[in-house]
Coordinates of C-alpha atoms and ligand atoms in Angstrom, one line a residue:
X1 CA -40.5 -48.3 -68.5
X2 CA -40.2 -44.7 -66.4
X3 CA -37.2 -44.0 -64.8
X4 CA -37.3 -41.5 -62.1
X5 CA -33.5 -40.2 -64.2
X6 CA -32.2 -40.8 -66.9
X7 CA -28.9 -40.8 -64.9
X8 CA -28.3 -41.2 -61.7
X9 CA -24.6 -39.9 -59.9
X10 CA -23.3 -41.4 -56.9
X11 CA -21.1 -39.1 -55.2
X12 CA -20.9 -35.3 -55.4
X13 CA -17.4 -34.7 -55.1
X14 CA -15.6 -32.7 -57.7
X15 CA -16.1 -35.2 -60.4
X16 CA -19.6 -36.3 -59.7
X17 CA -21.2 -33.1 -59.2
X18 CA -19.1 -31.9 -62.8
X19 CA -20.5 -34.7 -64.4
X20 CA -23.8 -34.0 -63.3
X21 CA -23.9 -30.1 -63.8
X22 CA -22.5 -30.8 -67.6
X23 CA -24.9 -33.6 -68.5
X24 CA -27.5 -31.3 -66.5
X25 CA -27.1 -28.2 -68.6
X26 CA -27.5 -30.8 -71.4
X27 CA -30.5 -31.5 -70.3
X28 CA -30.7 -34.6 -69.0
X29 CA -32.8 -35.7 -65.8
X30 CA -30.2 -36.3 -63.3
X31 CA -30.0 -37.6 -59.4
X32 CA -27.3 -36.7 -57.6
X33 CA -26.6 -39.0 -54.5
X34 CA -24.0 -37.4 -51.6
X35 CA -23.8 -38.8 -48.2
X36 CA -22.7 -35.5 -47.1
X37 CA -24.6 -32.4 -46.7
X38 CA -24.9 -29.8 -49.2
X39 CA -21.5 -28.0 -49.6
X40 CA -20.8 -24.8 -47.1
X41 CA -19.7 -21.4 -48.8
X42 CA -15.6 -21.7 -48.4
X43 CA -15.0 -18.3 -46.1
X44 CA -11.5 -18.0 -44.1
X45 CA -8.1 -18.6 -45.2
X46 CA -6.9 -21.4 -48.2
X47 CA -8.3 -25.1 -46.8
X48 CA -5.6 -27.8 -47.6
X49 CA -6.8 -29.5 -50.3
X50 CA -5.9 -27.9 -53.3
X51 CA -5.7 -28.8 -57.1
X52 CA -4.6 -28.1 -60.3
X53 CA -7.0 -27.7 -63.0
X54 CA -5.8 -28.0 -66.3
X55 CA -6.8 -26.7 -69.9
X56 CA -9.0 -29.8 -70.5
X57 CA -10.3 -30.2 -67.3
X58 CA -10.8 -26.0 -66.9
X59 CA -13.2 -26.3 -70.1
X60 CA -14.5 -29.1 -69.3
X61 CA -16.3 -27.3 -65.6
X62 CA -17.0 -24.1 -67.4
X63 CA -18.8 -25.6 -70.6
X64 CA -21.8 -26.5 -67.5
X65 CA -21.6 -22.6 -67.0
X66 CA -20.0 -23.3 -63.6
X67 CA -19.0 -19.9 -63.0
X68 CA -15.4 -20.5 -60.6
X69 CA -14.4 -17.3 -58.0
X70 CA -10.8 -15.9 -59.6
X71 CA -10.5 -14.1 -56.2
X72 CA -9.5 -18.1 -54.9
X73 CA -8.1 -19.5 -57.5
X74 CA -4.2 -18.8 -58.5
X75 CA -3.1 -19.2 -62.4
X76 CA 0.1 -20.5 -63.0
X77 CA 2.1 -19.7 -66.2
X78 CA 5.8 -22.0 -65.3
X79 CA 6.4 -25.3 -64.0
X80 CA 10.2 -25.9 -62.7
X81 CA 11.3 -29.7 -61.8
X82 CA 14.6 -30.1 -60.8
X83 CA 16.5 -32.7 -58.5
X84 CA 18.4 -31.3 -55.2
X85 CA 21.7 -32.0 -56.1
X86 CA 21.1 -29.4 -59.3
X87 CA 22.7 -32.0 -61.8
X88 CA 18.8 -32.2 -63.4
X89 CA 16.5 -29.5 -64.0
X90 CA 13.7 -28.3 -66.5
X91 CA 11.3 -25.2 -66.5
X92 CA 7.9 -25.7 -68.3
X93 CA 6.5 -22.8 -69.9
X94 CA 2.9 -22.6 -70.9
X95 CA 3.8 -20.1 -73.6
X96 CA 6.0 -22.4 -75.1
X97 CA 2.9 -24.6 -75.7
X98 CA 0.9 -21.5 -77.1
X99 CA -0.8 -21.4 -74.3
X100 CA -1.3 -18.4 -71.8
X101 CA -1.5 -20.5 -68.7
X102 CA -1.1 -24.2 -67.6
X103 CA -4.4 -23.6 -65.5
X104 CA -5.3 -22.9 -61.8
X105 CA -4.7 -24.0 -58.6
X106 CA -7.9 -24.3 -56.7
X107 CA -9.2 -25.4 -53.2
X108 CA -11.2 -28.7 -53.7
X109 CA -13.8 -27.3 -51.6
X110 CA -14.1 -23.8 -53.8
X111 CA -14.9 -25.9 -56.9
X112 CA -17.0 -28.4 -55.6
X113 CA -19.0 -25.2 -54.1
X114 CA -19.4 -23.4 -57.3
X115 CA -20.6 -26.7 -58.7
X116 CA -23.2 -27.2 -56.5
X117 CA -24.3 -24.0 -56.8
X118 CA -24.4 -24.3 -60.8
X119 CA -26.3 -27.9 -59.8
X120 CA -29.3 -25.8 -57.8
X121 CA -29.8 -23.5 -60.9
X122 CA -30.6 -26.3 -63.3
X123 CA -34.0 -27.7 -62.9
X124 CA -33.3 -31.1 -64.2
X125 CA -31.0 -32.1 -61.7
X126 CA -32.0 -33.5 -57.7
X127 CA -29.6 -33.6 -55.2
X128 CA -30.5 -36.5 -52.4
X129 CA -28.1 -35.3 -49.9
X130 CA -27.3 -37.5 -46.3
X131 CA -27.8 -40.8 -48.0
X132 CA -25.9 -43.6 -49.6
X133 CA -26.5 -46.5 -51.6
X134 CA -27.3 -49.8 -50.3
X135 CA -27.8 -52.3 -53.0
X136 CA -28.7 -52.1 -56.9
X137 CA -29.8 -54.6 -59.4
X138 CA -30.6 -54.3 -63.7
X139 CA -33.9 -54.1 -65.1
X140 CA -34.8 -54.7 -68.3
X141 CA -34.2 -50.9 -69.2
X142 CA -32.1 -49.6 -66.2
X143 CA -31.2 -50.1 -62.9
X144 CA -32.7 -49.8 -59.4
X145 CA -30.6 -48.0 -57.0
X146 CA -31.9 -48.8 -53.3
X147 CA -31.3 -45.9 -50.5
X148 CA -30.3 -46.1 -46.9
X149 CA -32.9 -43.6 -46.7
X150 CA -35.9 -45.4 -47.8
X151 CA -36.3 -44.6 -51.2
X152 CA -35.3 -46.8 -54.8
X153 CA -34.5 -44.3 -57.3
X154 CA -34.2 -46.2 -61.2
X155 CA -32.2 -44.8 -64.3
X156 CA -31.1 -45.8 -67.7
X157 CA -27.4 -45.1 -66.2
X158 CA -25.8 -44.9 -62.8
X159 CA -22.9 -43.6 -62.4
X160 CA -20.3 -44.6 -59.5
X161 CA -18.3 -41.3 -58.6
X162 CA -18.0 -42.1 -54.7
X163 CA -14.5 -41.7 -54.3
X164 CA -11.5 -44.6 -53.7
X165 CA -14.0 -46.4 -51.6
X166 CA -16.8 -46.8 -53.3
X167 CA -19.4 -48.8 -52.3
X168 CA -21.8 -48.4 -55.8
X169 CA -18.0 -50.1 -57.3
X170 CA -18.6 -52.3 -54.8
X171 CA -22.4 -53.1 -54.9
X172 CA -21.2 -54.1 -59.0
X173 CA -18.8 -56.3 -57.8
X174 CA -16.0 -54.8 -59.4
X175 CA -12.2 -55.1 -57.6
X176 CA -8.7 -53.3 -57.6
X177 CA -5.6 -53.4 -57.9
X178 CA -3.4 -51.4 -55.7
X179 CA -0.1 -50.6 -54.2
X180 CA 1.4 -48.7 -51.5
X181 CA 4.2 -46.3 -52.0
X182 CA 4.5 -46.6 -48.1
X183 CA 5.2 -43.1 -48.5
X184 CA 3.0 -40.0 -46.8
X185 CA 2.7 -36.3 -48.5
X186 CA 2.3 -33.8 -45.8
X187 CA 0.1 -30.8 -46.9
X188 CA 1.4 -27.0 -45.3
X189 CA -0.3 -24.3 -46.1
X190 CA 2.3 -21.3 -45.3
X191 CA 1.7 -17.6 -45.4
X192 CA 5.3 -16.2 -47.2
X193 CA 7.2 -12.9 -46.5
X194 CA 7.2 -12.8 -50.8
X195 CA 4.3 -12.5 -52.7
X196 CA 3.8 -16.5 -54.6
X197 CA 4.2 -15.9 -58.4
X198 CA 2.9 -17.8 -61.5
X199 CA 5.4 -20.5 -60.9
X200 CA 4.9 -24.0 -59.8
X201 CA 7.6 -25.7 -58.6
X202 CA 9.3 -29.6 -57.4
X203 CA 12.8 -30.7 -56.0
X204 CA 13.1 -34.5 -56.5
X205 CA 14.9 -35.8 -52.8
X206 CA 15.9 -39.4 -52.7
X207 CA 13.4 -39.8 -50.1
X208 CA 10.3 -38.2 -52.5
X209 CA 9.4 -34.9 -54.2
X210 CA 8.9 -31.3 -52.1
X211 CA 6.8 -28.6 -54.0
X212 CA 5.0 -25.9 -53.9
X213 CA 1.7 -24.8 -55.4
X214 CA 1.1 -21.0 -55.6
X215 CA -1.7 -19.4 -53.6
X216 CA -3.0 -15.9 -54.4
X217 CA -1.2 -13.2 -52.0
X218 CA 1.4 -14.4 -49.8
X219 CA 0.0 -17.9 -49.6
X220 CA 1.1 -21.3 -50.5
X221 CA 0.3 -24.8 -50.3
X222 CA 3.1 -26.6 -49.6
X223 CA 3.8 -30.9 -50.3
X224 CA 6.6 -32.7 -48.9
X225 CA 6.9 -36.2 -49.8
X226 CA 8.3 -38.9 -47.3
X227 CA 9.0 -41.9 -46.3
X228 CA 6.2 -42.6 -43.2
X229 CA 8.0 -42.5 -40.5
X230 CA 9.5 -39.3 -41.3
X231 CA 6.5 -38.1 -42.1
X232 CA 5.2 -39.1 -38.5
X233 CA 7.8 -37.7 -37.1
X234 CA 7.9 -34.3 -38.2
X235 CA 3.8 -34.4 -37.8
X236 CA 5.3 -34.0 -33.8
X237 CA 6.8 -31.1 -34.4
X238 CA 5.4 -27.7 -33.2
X239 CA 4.6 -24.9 -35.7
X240 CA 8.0 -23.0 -35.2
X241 CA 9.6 -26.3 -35.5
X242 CA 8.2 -27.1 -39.0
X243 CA 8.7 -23.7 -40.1
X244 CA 12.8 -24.0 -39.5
X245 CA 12.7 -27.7 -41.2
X246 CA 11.2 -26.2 -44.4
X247 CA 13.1 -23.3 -44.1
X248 CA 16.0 -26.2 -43.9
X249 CA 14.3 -28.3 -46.6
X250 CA 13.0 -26.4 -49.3
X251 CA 14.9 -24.2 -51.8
X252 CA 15.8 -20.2 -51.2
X253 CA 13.3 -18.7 -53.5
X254 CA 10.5 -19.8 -51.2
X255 CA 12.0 -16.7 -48.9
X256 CA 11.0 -16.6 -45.0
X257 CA 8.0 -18.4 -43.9
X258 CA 5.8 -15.5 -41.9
X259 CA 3.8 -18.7 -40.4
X260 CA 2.6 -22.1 -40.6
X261 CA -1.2 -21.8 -41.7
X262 CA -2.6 -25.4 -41.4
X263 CA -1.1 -28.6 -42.5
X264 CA -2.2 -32.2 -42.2
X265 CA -0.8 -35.3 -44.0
X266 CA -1.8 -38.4 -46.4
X267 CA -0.8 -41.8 -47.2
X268 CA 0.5 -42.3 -50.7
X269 CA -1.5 -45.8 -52.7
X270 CA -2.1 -45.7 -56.4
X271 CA -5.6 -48.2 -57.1
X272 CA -6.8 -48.8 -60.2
X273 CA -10.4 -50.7 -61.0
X274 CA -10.3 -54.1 -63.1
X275 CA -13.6 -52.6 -64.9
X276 CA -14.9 -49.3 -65.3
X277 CA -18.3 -50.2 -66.4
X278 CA -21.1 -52.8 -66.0
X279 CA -24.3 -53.2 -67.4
X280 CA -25.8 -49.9 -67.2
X281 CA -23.6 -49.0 -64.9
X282 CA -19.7 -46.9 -64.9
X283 CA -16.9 -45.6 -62.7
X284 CA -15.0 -42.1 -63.2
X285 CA -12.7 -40.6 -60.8
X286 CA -11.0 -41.8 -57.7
X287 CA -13.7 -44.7 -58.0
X288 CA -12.0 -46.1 -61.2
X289 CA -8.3 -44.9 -60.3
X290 CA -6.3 -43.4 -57.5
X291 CA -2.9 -42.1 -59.1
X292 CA 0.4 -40.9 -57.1
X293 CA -0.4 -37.4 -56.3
X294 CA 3.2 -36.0 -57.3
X295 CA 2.4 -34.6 -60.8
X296 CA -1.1 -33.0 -59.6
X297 CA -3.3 -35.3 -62.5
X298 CA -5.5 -37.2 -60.3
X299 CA -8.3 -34.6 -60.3
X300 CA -7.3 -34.3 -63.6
X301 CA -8.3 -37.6 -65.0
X302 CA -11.5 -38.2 -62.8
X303 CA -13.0 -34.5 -64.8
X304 CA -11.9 -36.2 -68.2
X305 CA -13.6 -39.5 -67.3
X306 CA -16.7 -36.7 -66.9
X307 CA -16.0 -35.2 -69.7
X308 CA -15.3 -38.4 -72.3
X309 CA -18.3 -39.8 -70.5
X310 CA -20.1 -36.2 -70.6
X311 CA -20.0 -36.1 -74.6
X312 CA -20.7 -40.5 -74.9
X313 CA -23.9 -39.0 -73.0
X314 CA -25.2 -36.0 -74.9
X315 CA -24.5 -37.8 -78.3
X316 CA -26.1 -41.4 -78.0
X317 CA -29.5 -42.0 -77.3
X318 CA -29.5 -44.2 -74.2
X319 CA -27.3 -42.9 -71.8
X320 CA -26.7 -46.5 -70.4
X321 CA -26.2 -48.2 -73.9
X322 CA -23.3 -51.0 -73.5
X323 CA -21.7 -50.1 -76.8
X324 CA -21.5 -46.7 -75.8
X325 CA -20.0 -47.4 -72.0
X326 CA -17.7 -49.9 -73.6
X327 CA -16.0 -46.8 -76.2
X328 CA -15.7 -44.7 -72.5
X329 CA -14.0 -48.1 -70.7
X330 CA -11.4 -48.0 -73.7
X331 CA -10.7 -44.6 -74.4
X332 CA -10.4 -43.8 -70.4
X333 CA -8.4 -46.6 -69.5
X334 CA -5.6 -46.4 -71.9
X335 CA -5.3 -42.5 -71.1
X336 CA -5.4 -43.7 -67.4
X337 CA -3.5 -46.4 -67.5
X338 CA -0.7 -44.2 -69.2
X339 CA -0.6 -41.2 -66.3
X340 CA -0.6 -44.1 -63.7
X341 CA 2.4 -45.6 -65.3
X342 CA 3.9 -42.2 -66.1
X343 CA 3.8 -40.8 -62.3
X344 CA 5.1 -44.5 -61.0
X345 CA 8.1 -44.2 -63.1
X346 CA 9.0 -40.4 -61.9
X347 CA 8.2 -42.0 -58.4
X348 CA 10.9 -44.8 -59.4
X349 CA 12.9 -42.8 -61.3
X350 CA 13.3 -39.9 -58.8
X351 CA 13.4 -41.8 -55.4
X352 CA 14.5 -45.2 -56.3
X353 CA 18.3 -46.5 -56.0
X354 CA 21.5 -44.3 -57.5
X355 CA 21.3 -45.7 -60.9
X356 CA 17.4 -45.2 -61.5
X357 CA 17.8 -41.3 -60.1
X358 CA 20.5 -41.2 -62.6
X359 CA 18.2 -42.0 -65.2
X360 CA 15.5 -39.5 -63.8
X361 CA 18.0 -36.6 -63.3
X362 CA 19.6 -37.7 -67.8
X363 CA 15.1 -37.4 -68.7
X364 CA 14.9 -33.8 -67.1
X365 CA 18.0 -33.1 -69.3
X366 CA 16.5 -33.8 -72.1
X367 CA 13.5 -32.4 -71.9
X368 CA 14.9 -29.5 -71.7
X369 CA 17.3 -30.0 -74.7
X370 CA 14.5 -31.2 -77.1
X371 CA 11.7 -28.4 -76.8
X372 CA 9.5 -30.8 -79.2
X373 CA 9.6 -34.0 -76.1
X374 CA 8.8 -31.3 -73.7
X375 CA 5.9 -29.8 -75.2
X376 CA 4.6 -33.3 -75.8
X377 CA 4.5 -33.6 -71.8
X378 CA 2.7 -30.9 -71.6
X379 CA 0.2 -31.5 -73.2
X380 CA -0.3 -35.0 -71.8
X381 CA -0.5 -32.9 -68.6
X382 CA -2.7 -30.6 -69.8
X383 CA -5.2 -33.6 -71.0
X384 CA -4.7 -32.0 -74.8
X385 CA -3.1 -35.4 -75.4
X386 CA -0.9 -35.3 -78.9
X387 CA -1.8 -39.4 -79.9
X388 CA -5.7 -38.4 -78.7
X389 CA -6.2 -41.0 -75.7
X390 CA -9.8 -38.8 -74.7
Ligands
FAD1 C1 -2.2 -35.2 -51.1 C2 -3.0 -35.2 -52.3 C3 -2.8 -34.1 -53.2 C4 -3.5 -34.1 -54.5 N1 -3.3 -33.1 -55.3 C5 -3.9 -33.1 -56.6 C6 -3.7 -32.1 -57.5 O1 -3.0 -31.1 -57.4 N2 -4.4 -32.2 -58.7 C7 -5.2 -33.2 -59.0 O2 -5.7 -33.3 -60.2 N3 -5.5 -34.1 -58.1 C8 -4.9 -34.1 -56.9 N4 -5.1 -35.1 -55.9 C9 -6.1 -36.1 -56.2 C10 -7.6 -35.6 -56.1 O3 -7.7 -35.0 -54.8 C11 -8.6 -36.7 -56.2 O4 -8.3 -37.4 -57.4 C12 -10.0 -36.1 -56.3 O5 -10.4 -35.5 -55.1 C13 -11.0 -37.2 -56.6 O6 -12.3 -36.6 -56.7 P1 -13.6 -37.6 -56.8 O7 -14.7 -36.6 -56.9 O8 -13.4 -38.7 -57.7 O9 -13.6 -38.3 -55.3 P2 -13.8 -37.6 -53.9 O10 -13.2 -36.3 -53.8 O11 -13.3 -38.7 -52.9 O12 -15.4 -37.5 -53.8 C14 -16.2 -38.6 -53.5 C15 -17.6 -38.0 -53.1 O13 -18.5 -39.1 -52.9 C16 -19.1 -39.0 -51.7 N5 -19.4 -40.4 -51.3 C17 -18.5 -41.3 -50.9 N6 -19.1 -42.5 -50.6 C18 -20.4 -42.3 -50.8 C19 -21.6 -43.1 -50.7 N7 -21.5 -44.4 -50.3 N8 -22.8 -42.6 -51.0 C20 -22.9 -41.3 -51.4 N9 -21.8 -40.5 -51.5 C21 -20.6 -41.0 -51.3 C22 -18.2 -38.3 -50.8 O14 -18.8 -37.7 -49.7 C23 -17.6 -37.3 -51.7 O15 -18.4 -36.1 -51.8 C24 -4.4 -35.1 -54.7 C25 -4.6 -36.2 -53.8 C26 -3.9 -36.2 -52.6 C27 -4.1 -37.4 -51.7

């Protein structure tokens, strides 16, 4: 039977549209289904989401010949955790893990940009924009994905990359698990009397992390962990307010705030997807799992799904082959289900009772008495895994 793909993507966020710009360069026939509109050009000041992209997830975008704008996008060479009582502290080093950098911070919006602009090069790949799916069932060699729009689009695979929500997980029947942390991170972006450097850093409070990302210039994105209400309260406050609570709040070396730039705030839930696949069908990203934001991995994981899935792809023959969607479901889920249960303990560890922040501050001292443990972390966190969970 003719398919109309040989893959189809729902979702062109970050992960969707990286999945479908690698598998795209490989040369696949791929439809990309957004809801949204094609993405604008990012002009103005830094937006508020921002990520980290690490060493896997870095090559992993440029090996589709995304091409990604270093005049928005800040490297960072140090990562500093500590506790705010001082009594635990450890500075991460990329050099220490032969490395040059960790990575780069990013706007969401930048990257997701400069994919879709690598996606409208490659001829093999359709983006239906402004419509979503509204039901799907197997066929003997694919699957049938019906349109709000009208149309039924069929391919070998499809491919559910539609966020936390998604409604192709959904349509496939497939459920969560989740939790609430019942805990909200508010987002600042603040313009800084000192330049930002190649540092990243977090202060574990009882009451959650506060951290900031570097932003080129005299920018930075700033995260500050909280119980809701705390969170809801200080959403009340006016700019100049804010500004003296985080210059109450947050470390020195942060230096004078010049002004708050934007901020907004989110609820904190972890989710994780009983199944990633089905027949002729899989989840990556935020569809499969939603991870507590605190050690800047949840991006992270949704670009290796693309990428574990990504290579599956290029060297089997059937993109939608069960075998070959079963090796993705194993290999992505125990390297998932290992960062979910490594950011819920430092979210146990660092804000739970006395004893358990005890325990948090004794692990950041010895990470930074065994150089070995520590560069084992790192490369967890930098998806170059030491036991090979890709
Ligand atoms: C406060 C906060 C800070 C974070 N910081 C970091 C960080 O530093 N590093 C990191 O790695 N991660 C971070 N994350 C997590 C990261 O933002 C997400 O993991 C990431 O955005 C998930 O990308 P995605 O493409 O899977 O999903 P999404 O970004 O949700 O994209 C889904 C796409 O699918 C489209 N869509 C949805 N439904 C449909 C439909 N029915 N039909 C068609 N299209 C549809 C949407 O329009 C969207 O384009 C953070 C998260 C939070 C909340």
């Amino acid at each position: 039977m003719q398919h109309d793909h040989d893959i189809i993507i729902v979702g062109g966020g970050m992960v969707g549209a990286a999945l479908a710009a690698r598998v795209g360069h490989a040369g696949f026939s791929v439809g990309l289904v957004e809801q949204g509109d094609i993405p604008a050009e990012p002009s103005g000041d830094y937006d508020l989401r921002i990520s980290s992209l690490n060493a896997r997830s870095l090559a992993f975008v440029k090996a589709s010949g995304t091409a990604l704008p270093e005049e928005r996008s800040c490297p960072f060479r140090h990562i500093d955790v500590s506790n705010q009582d001082g009594t635990g502290h450890s500075l991460f080093s990329a050099q220490d893990s032969g490395m040059d950098d960790f990575g780069i911070f990013i706007e969401n919006r930048t990257l997701q940009y400069a994919l879709w602009q690598r996606l409208q090069q490659l001829p093999s790949v359709a983006c239906y924009t402004q419509c979503a799916p509204l039901s799907t069932i197997t066929s003997s060699t694919g699957r049938l994905l019906e349109l709000d729009n009208g149309k039924t689009l069929s391919a070998r695979l499809i491919v559910g990359a539609d966020g936390a929500k998604s409604t192709l997980r959904e349509l496939a029947g497939i459920s969560v698990s989740s939790y609430d942390y019942h805990q909200r991170a508010m987002i600042i972006n603040v313009e800084t009397e000192l330049p930002q450097q190649d540092v990243s850093w977090q202060v574990f409070t009882p009451t959650g992390p506060i951290a900031m990302l570097p932003l080129p210039g005299h920018r930075a994105s700033l995260v500050w962990y909280d119980t809701e209400q705390a969170t809801q309260d200080r959403e009340q406050l006016d700019d100049e307010a804010l500004k003296a609570a985080i210059e109450m709040a947050f470390p020195k070396r942060l230096g004078n705030l010049i002004r708050i730039v934007a901020r907004a705030s989110f609820p904190i839930k972890r989710q994780h997807a009983h199944r990633y696949i089905g027949k002729r069908l899989a989840l990556i990203g935020d569809a499969a799992h939603v991870v507590h934001p605190l050690a800047g991995q949840g991006l992270n994981i949704g670009l290796h799904d693309a990428d574990t899935l990504a290579e599956i792809i290029i060297q089997g023959r059937d993109p939608g082959d069960y075998l070959n969607l079963l090796r993705f479901e194993c290999q992505r889920r125990a390297a998932n289900q290992a960062m979910i249960a490594a950011t819920d303990s430092f979210h146990h560890l660092f804000t739970g009772a006395k004893p358990l922040r005890q325990l948090g501050d004794l692990s950041l001292q010895l990470a930074e008495r065994f150089p070995f443990a520590k560069r084992m972390m790192m490369q967890q966190a930098n998806g170059l895994n030491p036991f090979k969970m890709r």
